[in-house]
Amino acid sequence: MQKIHFKAPNCWINDPNGFIWYKGRYHLFYQCFPYSAHWGRMHWGHAVSKDLVNWEEKGIALFPSKTNDRSGCFSGSAIEYKDKMYIYYTGVNYTEEDPENINCCINDTFTAAQLMITSEDGMKFDNITDKKTVIPPIEDKKIGDKNHTRDPKVWRGQDAWYMVLGSTVDKNGRLLFYKSSDLKTWQYLNYCEKDGFGWMWECPDFFEIDGKGVMIFSPMGFFNDGNGYDSVAVCMLSSFDENTGKMELSENYQLFDYGIDLYAPQSTTDEDGNRVVIAWARMPEAVITEKGEWCGMMCIPRIVDVKNNHVYIRPHTNVKNSFVTKLSAPKKSGYMLKTTLKNGESINVGGYVIKRENDKIATDRSKVFNIKGNYRLIAETPVINDGYELEIYVDEHLVEVFINNGEYVISNVVYGLTEEITGKNYDLYSA
Ligand code: FRU
């Protein structure tokens, strides 16, 4: 059993996949290399939860079995139809393996196809008998790229099913839209692009809240400033025309999380119909324990709302409600801290510093991130006009700072927090 944050079970994990409330439980699949704490030939790991707080590991659900996914089962999504679970994902086939590590390829030489696998109960997956491929590698270079086209997210529209894929043409990221009436045959409809958003768009996710469309995706090559990470998850208001497959993206965008560490968010609807999203917290170094090494974890599941054309991202109520026991003394991790800051004030949470300056919230992890490489140590929100209520969830390797109940969020991966807290007027709660 794991609690609050799902962490790689002695291996490598990245993106959340196939996130769904299905037959009375949440299913969280995830990109996984089961043999070591490094990225490699991708499988889908599987965990289930009744409440988005406690997670039970279920082992490997999807593994390479066909020519089209022989080199990995990349990201994708799940839907429920007539009691069955349908999973869509990207299968990759390396054309030039790295001879020194056959779990990787050389110079991005692979092809990508979109695959489907179904399950009667969300637990058993027949990787061998299912035919898998539903969309073969794209041949028309004007539509999308033969290798960099991936991460199908499927949803039900008014009277058909829709799929969005991330892709690239002429070094510009784009989205591809498909339609299906039977979940097996997919017809290409249209694409959508936007200048200045990197060269390839990964892990798209589209949903509507109270009639407002929200598009979340993860553009690669977004910052281009030499610092890690170069890619980041963004969200934008958008509208989608089901007849033409045309998507209009708003001029404005927000970062899904201003800490830049979170990536590849994926959403579903929770038991009560709220839009809930979970994302991968990228970890530059594995954690070594007595049981082995692990690398990668999921953030707290978050509820998404749209108010006054702004996307709010707050901790899921079940998680928030589990931090009830008031703590009288600080501890190293596993607590939530509530405080509010005035301009010029700061709080130091075990070495992670959060301050309010010029009407922004800024964080500094330099004392708890002694990692080689040009990783970003400082993060900040845009200007906030009203209120500085902070809810800070502290785990040993992830600090998540929610501002004004989700107006903005900064989450950062950390290594080596201490027990010390310095600041004024705060309350601590333990799960
Ligand atoms: C995003 C991503 C996806 C891909 C998967 C491979 O982190 O690169 O685009 O499907 O990870 O593990």
Coordinates of C-alpha atoms and ligand atoms in Angstrom, one line a residue:
M1 CA 0.0 0.0 0.0
Q2 CA 1.2 3.5 -0.8
K3 CA -0.3 6.7 0.6
I4 CA -0.9 10.2 -0.9
H5 CA 1.9 10.2 -3.4
F6 CA 2.3 7.2 -5.6
K7 CA 6.0 6.4 -6.0
A8 CA 7.9 4.2 -8.4
P9 CA 7.8 0.7 -6.8
N10 CA 11.6 0.0 -6.9
C11 CA 12.0 1.0 -10.6
W12 CA 11.5 3.9 -13.0
I13 CA 8.2 5.5 -13.6
N14 CA 7.1 8.5 -15.6
D15 CA 3.7 9.7 -17.0
P16 CA 0.4 8.8 -15.5
N17 CA -1.7 6.7 -18.1
G18 CA -5.2 5.4 -18.3
F19 CA -6.4 7.3 -15.3
I20 CA -10.0 6.3 -14.7
W21 CA -12.8 5.8 -12.2
Y22 CA -14.0 2.3 -13.2
K23 CA -16.2 -0.2 -11.5
G24 CA -15.9 1.4 -8.1
R25 CA -12.2 2.1 -8.1
Y26 CA -9.6 4.5 -9.5
H27 CA -7.2 2.9 -11.8
L28 CA -3.8 4.6 -12.3
F29 CA -1.5 3.2 -14.9
Y30 CA 1.9 4.7 -15.5
Q31 CA 4.9 4.5 -17.7
C32 CA 7.3 2.1 -16.1
F33 CA 10.6 0.4 -16.8
P34 CA 10.3 -2.5 -14.3
Y35 CA 14.0 -3.6 -14.3
S36 CA 15.9 -0.5 -13.1
A37 CA 15.5 3.1 -12.0
H38 CA 16.2 4.4 -15.5
W39 CA 14.0 5.1 -18.5
G40 CA 13.9 2.2 -21.0
R41 CA 11.6 -0.1 -23.0
M42 CA 8.2 1.1 -21.6
H43 CA 5.6 -1.0 -19.9
W44 CA 2.4 0.1 -18.2
G45 CA 2.5 -0.4 -14.4
H46 CA -0.9 -0.4 -12.6
A47 CA -2.2 0.8 -9.2
V48 CA -5.7 1.0 -7.9
S49 CA -7.4 3.1 -5.2
K50 CA -10.8 3.6 -3.7
D51 CA -10.2 7.1 -2.5
L52 CA -7.2 8.7 -4.4
V53 CA -5.3 8.6 -1.1
N54 CA -4.4 4.9 -0.6
W55 CA -2.9 3.1 -3.6
E56 CA -2.5 -0.6 -4.0
E57 CA 0.2 -1.8 -6.5
K58 CA -1.0 -4.3 -9.1
G59 CA 2.1 -4.9 -11.1
I60 CA 2.5 -4.8 -14.9
A61 CA -0.6 -4.4 -17.1
L62 CA 0.8 -3.7 -20.6
F63 CA 4.0 -5.0 -22.1
P64 CA 5.5 -5.1 -25.6
S65 CA 4.1 -8.0 -27.6
K66 CA 3.5 -6.9 -31.2
T67 CA 5.8 -5.5 -33.8
N68 CA 4.2 -2.1 -33.4
D69 CA 5.0 -2.0 -29.6
R70 CA 8.0 -4.2 -29.5
S71 CA 10.1 -1.4 -28.2
G72 CA 7.7 0.1 -25.8
C73 CA 4.1 0.9 -24.7
F74 CA 4.1 4.7 -24.5
S75 CA 1.5 6.9 -22.9
G76 CA -2.2 6.8 -23.4
S77 CA -5.6 6.9 -21.8
A78 CA -8.6 4.7 -20.8
I79 CA -12.4 5.0 -21.3
E80 CA -15.3 2.8 -20.2
Y81 CA -17.9 1.6 -22.7
K82 CA -20.5 -1.0 -22.1
D83 CA -18.8 -2.1 -18.9
K84 CA -15.4 -2.8 -20.6
M85 CA -12.2 -0.8 -20.2
Y86 CA -10.7 0.4 -23.5
I87 CA -7.1 1.5 -23.3
Y88 CA -5.4 3.5 -26.1
Y89 CA -1.7 4.0 -26.1
T90 CA 1.3 4.5 -28.4
G91 CA 3.3 1.5 -29.5
V92 CA 6.9 2.2 -30.6
N93 CA 9.2 0.2 -32.7
Y94 CA 12.9 1.1 -32.7
T95 CA 14.5 1.1 -36.1
E96 CA 18.0 1.4 -34.7
E97 CA 18.6 0.0 -31.2
D98 CA 21.4 1.3 -29.1
P99 CA 23.7 -1.8 -29.0
E100 CA 24.9 -0.9 -25.5
N101 CA 21.4 -0.5 -24.2
I102 CA 18.8 -2.2 -26.3
N103 CA 16.0 -0.6 -24.2
C104 CA 16.8 2.7 -25.9
C105 CA 17.3 3.7 -29.6
I106 CA 19.7 5.9 -31.4
N107 CA 18.8 9.4 -32.6
D108 CA 15.1 9.0 -32.2
T109 CA 14.9 6.3 -34.8
F110 CA 11.5 4.7 -34.1
T111 CA 8.1 4.5 -35.6
A112 CA 4.9 5.1 -33.6
A113 CA 1.5 3.6 -34.0
Q114 CA -1.7 4.0 -31.9
L115 CA -2.8 0.8 -30.2
M116 CA -5.9 -0.4 -28.3
I117 CA -6.4 -3.1 -25.7
T118 CA -9.6 -3.9 -23.9
S119 CA -10.3 -5.5 -20.6
E120 CA -13.5 -6.9 -19.0
D121 CA -12.6 -5.9 -15.5
G122 CA -9.7 -3.4 -15.7
M123 CA -7.4 -6.0 -14.1
K124 CA -6.7 -8.6 -16.8
F125 CA -5.1 -7.5 -20.1
D126 CA -4.5 -10.0 -22.9
N127 CA -1.4 -8.5 -24.5
I128 CA -1.0 -11.4 -26.8
T129 CA -4.4 -12.2 -28.3
D130 CA -5.7 -8.6 -28.7
K131 CA -4.9 -7.2 -32.2
K132 CA -3.7 -3.9 -30.6
T133 CA -3.0 -1.5 -33.6
V134 CA -5.8 0.9 -34.5
I135 CA -3.9 3.7 -36.2
P136 CA -0.7 2.7 -38.1
P137 CA 2.3 5.1 -38.3
I138 CA 1.4 8.3 -40.1
E139 CA 2.7 8.3 -43.7
D140 CA 1.6 11.9 -44.7
K141 CA 4.4 14.2 -43.5
K142 CA 2.1 17.2 -43.8
I143 CA -0.3 15.8 -41.2
G144 CA 2.1 14.5 -38.6
D145 CA 5.4 12.8 -37.9
K146 CA 6.0 9.1 -38.3
N147 CA 7.9 8.8 -35.0
H148 CA 6.9 11.8 -32.9
T149 CA 3.1 11.3 -32.9
R150 CA 1.8 9.9 -29.6
D151 CA -0.1 9.8 -26.4
P152 CA -3.8 9.3 -27.4
K153 CA -6.4 10.8 -25.1
V154 CA -9.9 9.6 -26.0
W155 CA -13.2 11.1 -24.8
R156 CA -16.9 10.9 -25.6
G157 CA -18.4 13.8 -27.5
Q158 CA -22.0 14.5 -28.3
D159 CA -22.5 11.5 -30.6
A160 CA -19.1 10.0 -31.3
W161 CA -15.7 9.3 -29.7
Y162 CA -12.8 11.7 -30.2
M163 CA -9.0 11.2 -29.9
V164 CA -6.3 13.8 -29.6
L165 CA -2.6 13.0 -30.3
G166 CA 0.5 15.1 -29.8
S167 CA 2.7 15.6 -32.9
T168 CA 5.1 17.8 -34.8
V169 CA 5.4 19.1 -38.4
D170 CA 8.3 21.4 -39.5
K171 CA 9.6 21.6 -35.9
N172 CA 6.4 23.0 -34.7
G173 CA 4.3 21.2 -32.1
R174 CA 0.7 20.4 -33.0
L175 CA -2.4 18.4 -32.0
L176 CA -4.1 15.9 -34.3
F177 CA -7.8 15.1 -33.9
Y178 CA -9.6 11.9 -34.8
K179 CA -13.2 10.6 -34.6
S180 CA -14.7 7.2 -34.2
S181 CA -18.2 5.7 -33.9
D182 CA -17.1 2.2 -32.9
L183 CA -13.9 2.8 -31.0
K184 CA -11.9 0.7 -33.5
T185 CA -11.9 2.7 -36.8
W186 CA -10.5 6.2 -36.4
Q187 CA -10.9 8.9 -39.0
Y188 CA -8.5 11.8 -39.1
L189 CA -10.3 15.2 -38.8
N190 CA -8.0 18.1 -38.3
Y191 CA -5.0 19.6 -36.6
C192 CA -4.2 22.6 -34.4
E193 CA -1.0 24.4 -33.8
K194 CA 0.3 27.6 -32.2
D195 CA 3.6 29.4 -32.7
G196 CA 6.1 29.7 -29.9
F197 CA 5.2 26.5 -28.1
G198 CA 8.1 24.3 -28.8
W199 CA 8.8 21.6 -31.4
M200 CA 6.7 18.7 -30.2
W201 CA 3.6 18.5 -28.0
E202 CA 3.3 15.5 -25.7
C203 CA 0.5 14.1 -23.6
P204 CA -2.5 16.3 -24.7
D205 CA -5.7 16.2 -22.6
F206 CA -8.9 17.9 -23.4
F207 CA -12.1 18.3 -21.2
E208 CA -14.9 20.7 -20.6
I209 CA -15.9 22.2 -17.3
D210 CA -19.3 24.0 -17.2
G211 CA -19.1 24.4 -20.9
K212 CA -15.6 25.8 -21.0
G213 CA -13.0 23.7 -22.8
V214 CA -9.6 23.2 -21.3
M215 CA -6.6 21.9 -23.2
I216 CA -3.5 20.6 -21.3
F217 CA -0.4 19.5 -23.1
S218 CA 3.4 19.3 -22.5
P219 CA 5.4 21.1 -25.2
M220 CA 9.0 20.1 -25.6
G221 CA 11.6 22.8 -26.3
F222 CA 9.4 25.4 -24.6
F223 CA 12.0 27.3 -22.6
N224 CA 15.2 26.9 -24.6
D225 CA 17.2 28.7 -22.0
G226 CA 19.7 26.0 -21.3
N227 CA 18.1 25.1 -17.9
G228 CA 16.4 21.9 -17.0
Y229 CA 13.7 21.2 -17.8
D230 CA 13.2 22.5 -21.3
S231 CA 9.6 21.1 -21.5
V232 CA 6.7 22.0 -19.3
A233 CA 3.0 21.2 -18.9
V234 CA 0.7 24.1 -20.0
C235 CA -3.0 24.7 -19.9
M236 CA -5.2 26.9 -22.0
L237 CA -8.9 27.6 -22.4
S238 CA -10.0 26.2 -25.8
S239 CA -13.0 25.3 -27.8
F240 CA -13.5 22.2 -30.0
D241 CA -15.8 21.8 -32.9
E242 CA -16.8 18.2 -33.1
N243 CA -18.0 18.4 -36.8
T244 CA -14.8 19.8 -38.2
G245 CA -12.3 18.7 -35.5
K246 CA -11.1 22.3 -35.3
M247 CA -9.7 23.5 -32.0
E248 CA -9.3 27.2 -31.1
L249 CA -6.7 27.8 -28.4
S250 CA -6.9 30.9 -26.2
E251 CA -4.2 33.5 -26.6
N252 CA -3.4 33.2 -22.9
Y253 CA -1.9 30.2 -21.2
Q254 CA -1.0 29.1 -17.7
L255 CA 1.6 26.7 -16.5
F256 CA 0.0 23.6 -15.0
D257 CA 2.4 24.0 -12.1
Y258 CA 4.9 26.9 -11.7
G259 CA 7.6 24.7 -10.2
I260 CA 8.3 23.2 -13.7
D261 CA 9.0 19.8 -12.3
L262 CA 5.6 18.3 -12.9
Y263 CA 5.0 16.9 -16.4
A264 CA 2.5 15.0 -18.6
P265 CA -0.7 15.6 -16.5
Q266 CA -3.6 13.4 -17.2
S267 CA -7.2 13.9 -16.2
T268 CA -10.4 11.9 -15.6
T269 CA -13.7 12.5 -13.8
D270 CA -13.8 11.4 -10.1
E271 CA -16.5 9.5 -8.4
D272 CA -18.5 12.7 -7.9
G273 CA -18.0 14.1 -11.4
N274 CA -15.2 16.5 -10.6
R275 CA -12.4 16.8 -13.1
V276 CA -9.3 15.4 -11.4
V277 CA -5.8 15.5 -12.7
I278 CA -2.5 13.8 -11.7
A279 CA 1.0 14.4 -13.0
W280 CA 4.5 12.9 -13.0
A281 CA 7.0 14.6 -10.7
R282 CA 10.3 14.4 -12.6
M283 CA 13.2 13.3 -10.4
P284 CA 16.8 13.8 -11.7
E285 CA 18.2 11.3 -9.3
A286 CA 17.0 7.9 -8.0
V287 CA 16.4 7.4 -4.3
I288 CA 18.3 4.5 -2.9
T289 CA 16.7 2.5 -0.1
E290 CA 17.4 -0.8 1.6
K291 CA 14.8 -2.4 -0.7
G292 CA 16.3 -1.0 -3.9
E293 CA 16.3 2.1 -6.1
W294 CA 13.3 4.1 -7.3
C295 CA 12.9 7.1 -9.5
G296 CA 9.7 9.1 -10.3
M297 CA 6.5 9.8 -8.4
M298 CA 3.0 11.2 -8.9
C299 CA 1.8 14.5 -7.5
I300 CA -1.3 14.8 -5.3
P301 CA -4.4 14.3 -7.4
R302 CA -5.8 17.8 -8.1
I303 CA -9.3 19.1 -8.9
V304 CA -9.5 21.4 -11.8
D305 CA -12.1 24.3 -12.0
V306 CA -12.5 27.3 -14.2
K307 CA -13.5 30.6 -12.7
N308 CA -13.3 34.0 -14.5
N309 CA -11.4 32.4 -17.3
H310 CA -8.7 31.2 -15.0
V311 CA -7.9 27.5 -14.4
Y312 CA -7.8 26.6 -10.7
I313 CA -5.9 23.5 -9.6
R314 CA -6.5 22.5 -6.0
P315 CA -5.7 19.4 -4.0
H316 CA -8.3 16.7 -4.3
T317 CA -10.8 17.0 -1.4
N318 CA -10.1 13.4 -0.2
V319 CA -6.4 14.2 0.1
K320 CA -7.0 17.6 1.8
N321 CA -9.5 16.0 4.2
S322 CA -7.0 13.4 5.3
F323 CA -4.7 16.0 6.8
V324 CA -6.7 16.5 10.0
T325 CA -4.5 15.7 13.0
K326 CA -3.0 18.9 14.3
L327 CA 0.7 18.6 14.9
S328 CA 2.3 20.5 17.7
A329 CA 5.9 20.0 16.6
P330 CA 7.4 19.9 13.1
K331 CA 8.6 16.7 11.5
K332 CA 10.6 15.9 8.4
S333 CA 7.8 15.0 6.0
G334 CA 4.3 13.8 5.7
Y335 CA 2.5 16.9 6.8
M336 CA 0.5 19.9 5.5
L337 CA 1.4 23.5 6.6
K338 CA -1.1 26.3 6.4
T339 CA 0.1 29.9 6.5
T340 CA -0.4 33.3 4.9
L341 CA 2.4 35.7 3.8
K342 CA 2.7 39.5 3.6
N343 CA 5.0 41.2 1.0
G344 CA 8.6 40.7 2.2
E345 CA 7.7 37.7 4.4
S346 CA 9.0 34.2 4.0
I347 CA 8.8 30.7 5.5
N348 CA 11.5 28.1 5.5
V349 CA 10.1 24.6 5.4
G350 CA 12.9 22.2 6.1
G351 CA 15.3 24.1 3.8
Y352 CA 12.8 24.9 1.1
V353 CA 12.1 28.6 1.2
I354 CA 8.8 30.2 0.2
K355 CA 8.5 34.0 0.1
R356 CA 6.2 36.7 -1.1
E357 CA 7.9 39.4 -3.0
N358 CA 6.4 42.0 -5.3
D359 CA 3.0 40.4 -5.0
K360 CA 4.3 37.0 -6.3
I361 CA 5.0 33.8 -4.5
A362 CA 8.6 32.6 -5.1
T363 CA 10.3 29.4 -4.0
D364 CA 14.0 28.6 -3.6
R365 CA 15.1 24.9 -3.2
S366 CA 18.8 25.5 -3.5
K367 CA 19.4 24.2 0.1
V368 CA 17.5 20.9 -0.6
F369 CA 18.5 20.2 -4.2
N370 CA 22.2 19.4 -4.3
I371 CA 22.0 17.8 -7.8
K372 CA 24.5 18.1 -10.7
G373 CA 23.2 19.8 -13.8
N374 CA 21.5 23.1 -14.7
Y375 CA 18.2 22.4 -12.9
R376 CA 16.0 25.4 -12.0
L377 CA 16.3 26.2 -8.3
I378 CA 14.0 29.2 -8.1
A379 CA 10.4 29.3 -9.2
E380 CA 7.7 32.0 -9.1
T381 CA 4.1 32.6 -9.9
P382 CA 2.7 35.5 -11.9
V383 CA 1.5 38.5 -10.0
I384 CA -1.3 37.6 -7.6
N385 CA -3.9 40.3 -6.9
D386 CA -5.8 39.1 -3.9
G387 CA -4.9 36.9 -1.0
Y388 CA -1.9 34.8 -0.1
E389 CA -3.3 31.8 1.6
L390 CA -0.8 29.0 1.3
E391 CA -1.4 25.3 1.8
I392 CA 1.9 23.4 1.6
Y393 CA 2.0 19.6 1.4
V394 CA 5.4 18.3 2.4
D395 CA 6.6 14.9 1.4
E396 CA 10.2 13.7 1.7
H397 CA 10.8 14.2 -2.1
L398 CA 8.0 16.6 -3.2
V399 CA 6.8 19.9 -1.8
E400 CA 3.5 21.2 -3.3
V401 CA 2.6 24.8 -2.6
F402 CA -1.1 25.6 -3.3
I403 CA -1.8 29.4 -3.4
N404 CA -5.4 30.7 -2.8
N405 CA -6.9 27.3 -3.1
G406 CA -5.4 26.6 -6.4
E407 CA -5.1 29.9 -8.2
Y408 CA -1.5 28.9 -8.7
V409 CA 0.6 26.0 -7.7
I410 CA 4.4 25.5 -7.3
S411 CA 5.6 22.0 -6.7
N412 CA 9.3 21.0 -6.5
V413 CA 11.2 17.8 -6.1
V414 CA 13.6 18.0 -3.2
Y415 CA 16.3 15.8 -1.6
G416 CA 17.3 16.2 2.0
L417 CA 14.6 18.2 3.8
T418 CA 15.2 18.9 7.5
E419 CA 12.7 19.1 10.4
E420 CA 13.3 22.8 10.9
I421 CA 10.6 25.3 10.1
T422 CA 11.2 29.0 10.4
G423 CA 8.4 31.5 9.9
K424 CA 5.4 33.1 11.7
N425 CA 1.8 32.0 12.2
Y426 CA 1.6 28.6 10.7
D427 CA -0.4 25.5 11.5
L428 CA 0.7 21.9 10.9
Y429 CA -1.5 18.9 10.1
S430 CA -0.5 15.3 9.7
A431 CA -2.2 12.6 7.6
Ligands
FRU1 C1 6.3 12.2 -21.8 C2 6.6 11.0 -22.8 C3 5.5 10.7 -23.7 C4 5.7 9.3 -24.1 C5 6.3 8.7 -22.8 C6 7.4 7.7 -23.0 O1 7.0 12.1 -20.7 O2 7.8 11.3 -23.5 O3 5.3 11.6 -24.8 O4 4.6 8.6 -24.5 O5 6.8 9.8 -22.1 O6 7.8 7.2 -21.8

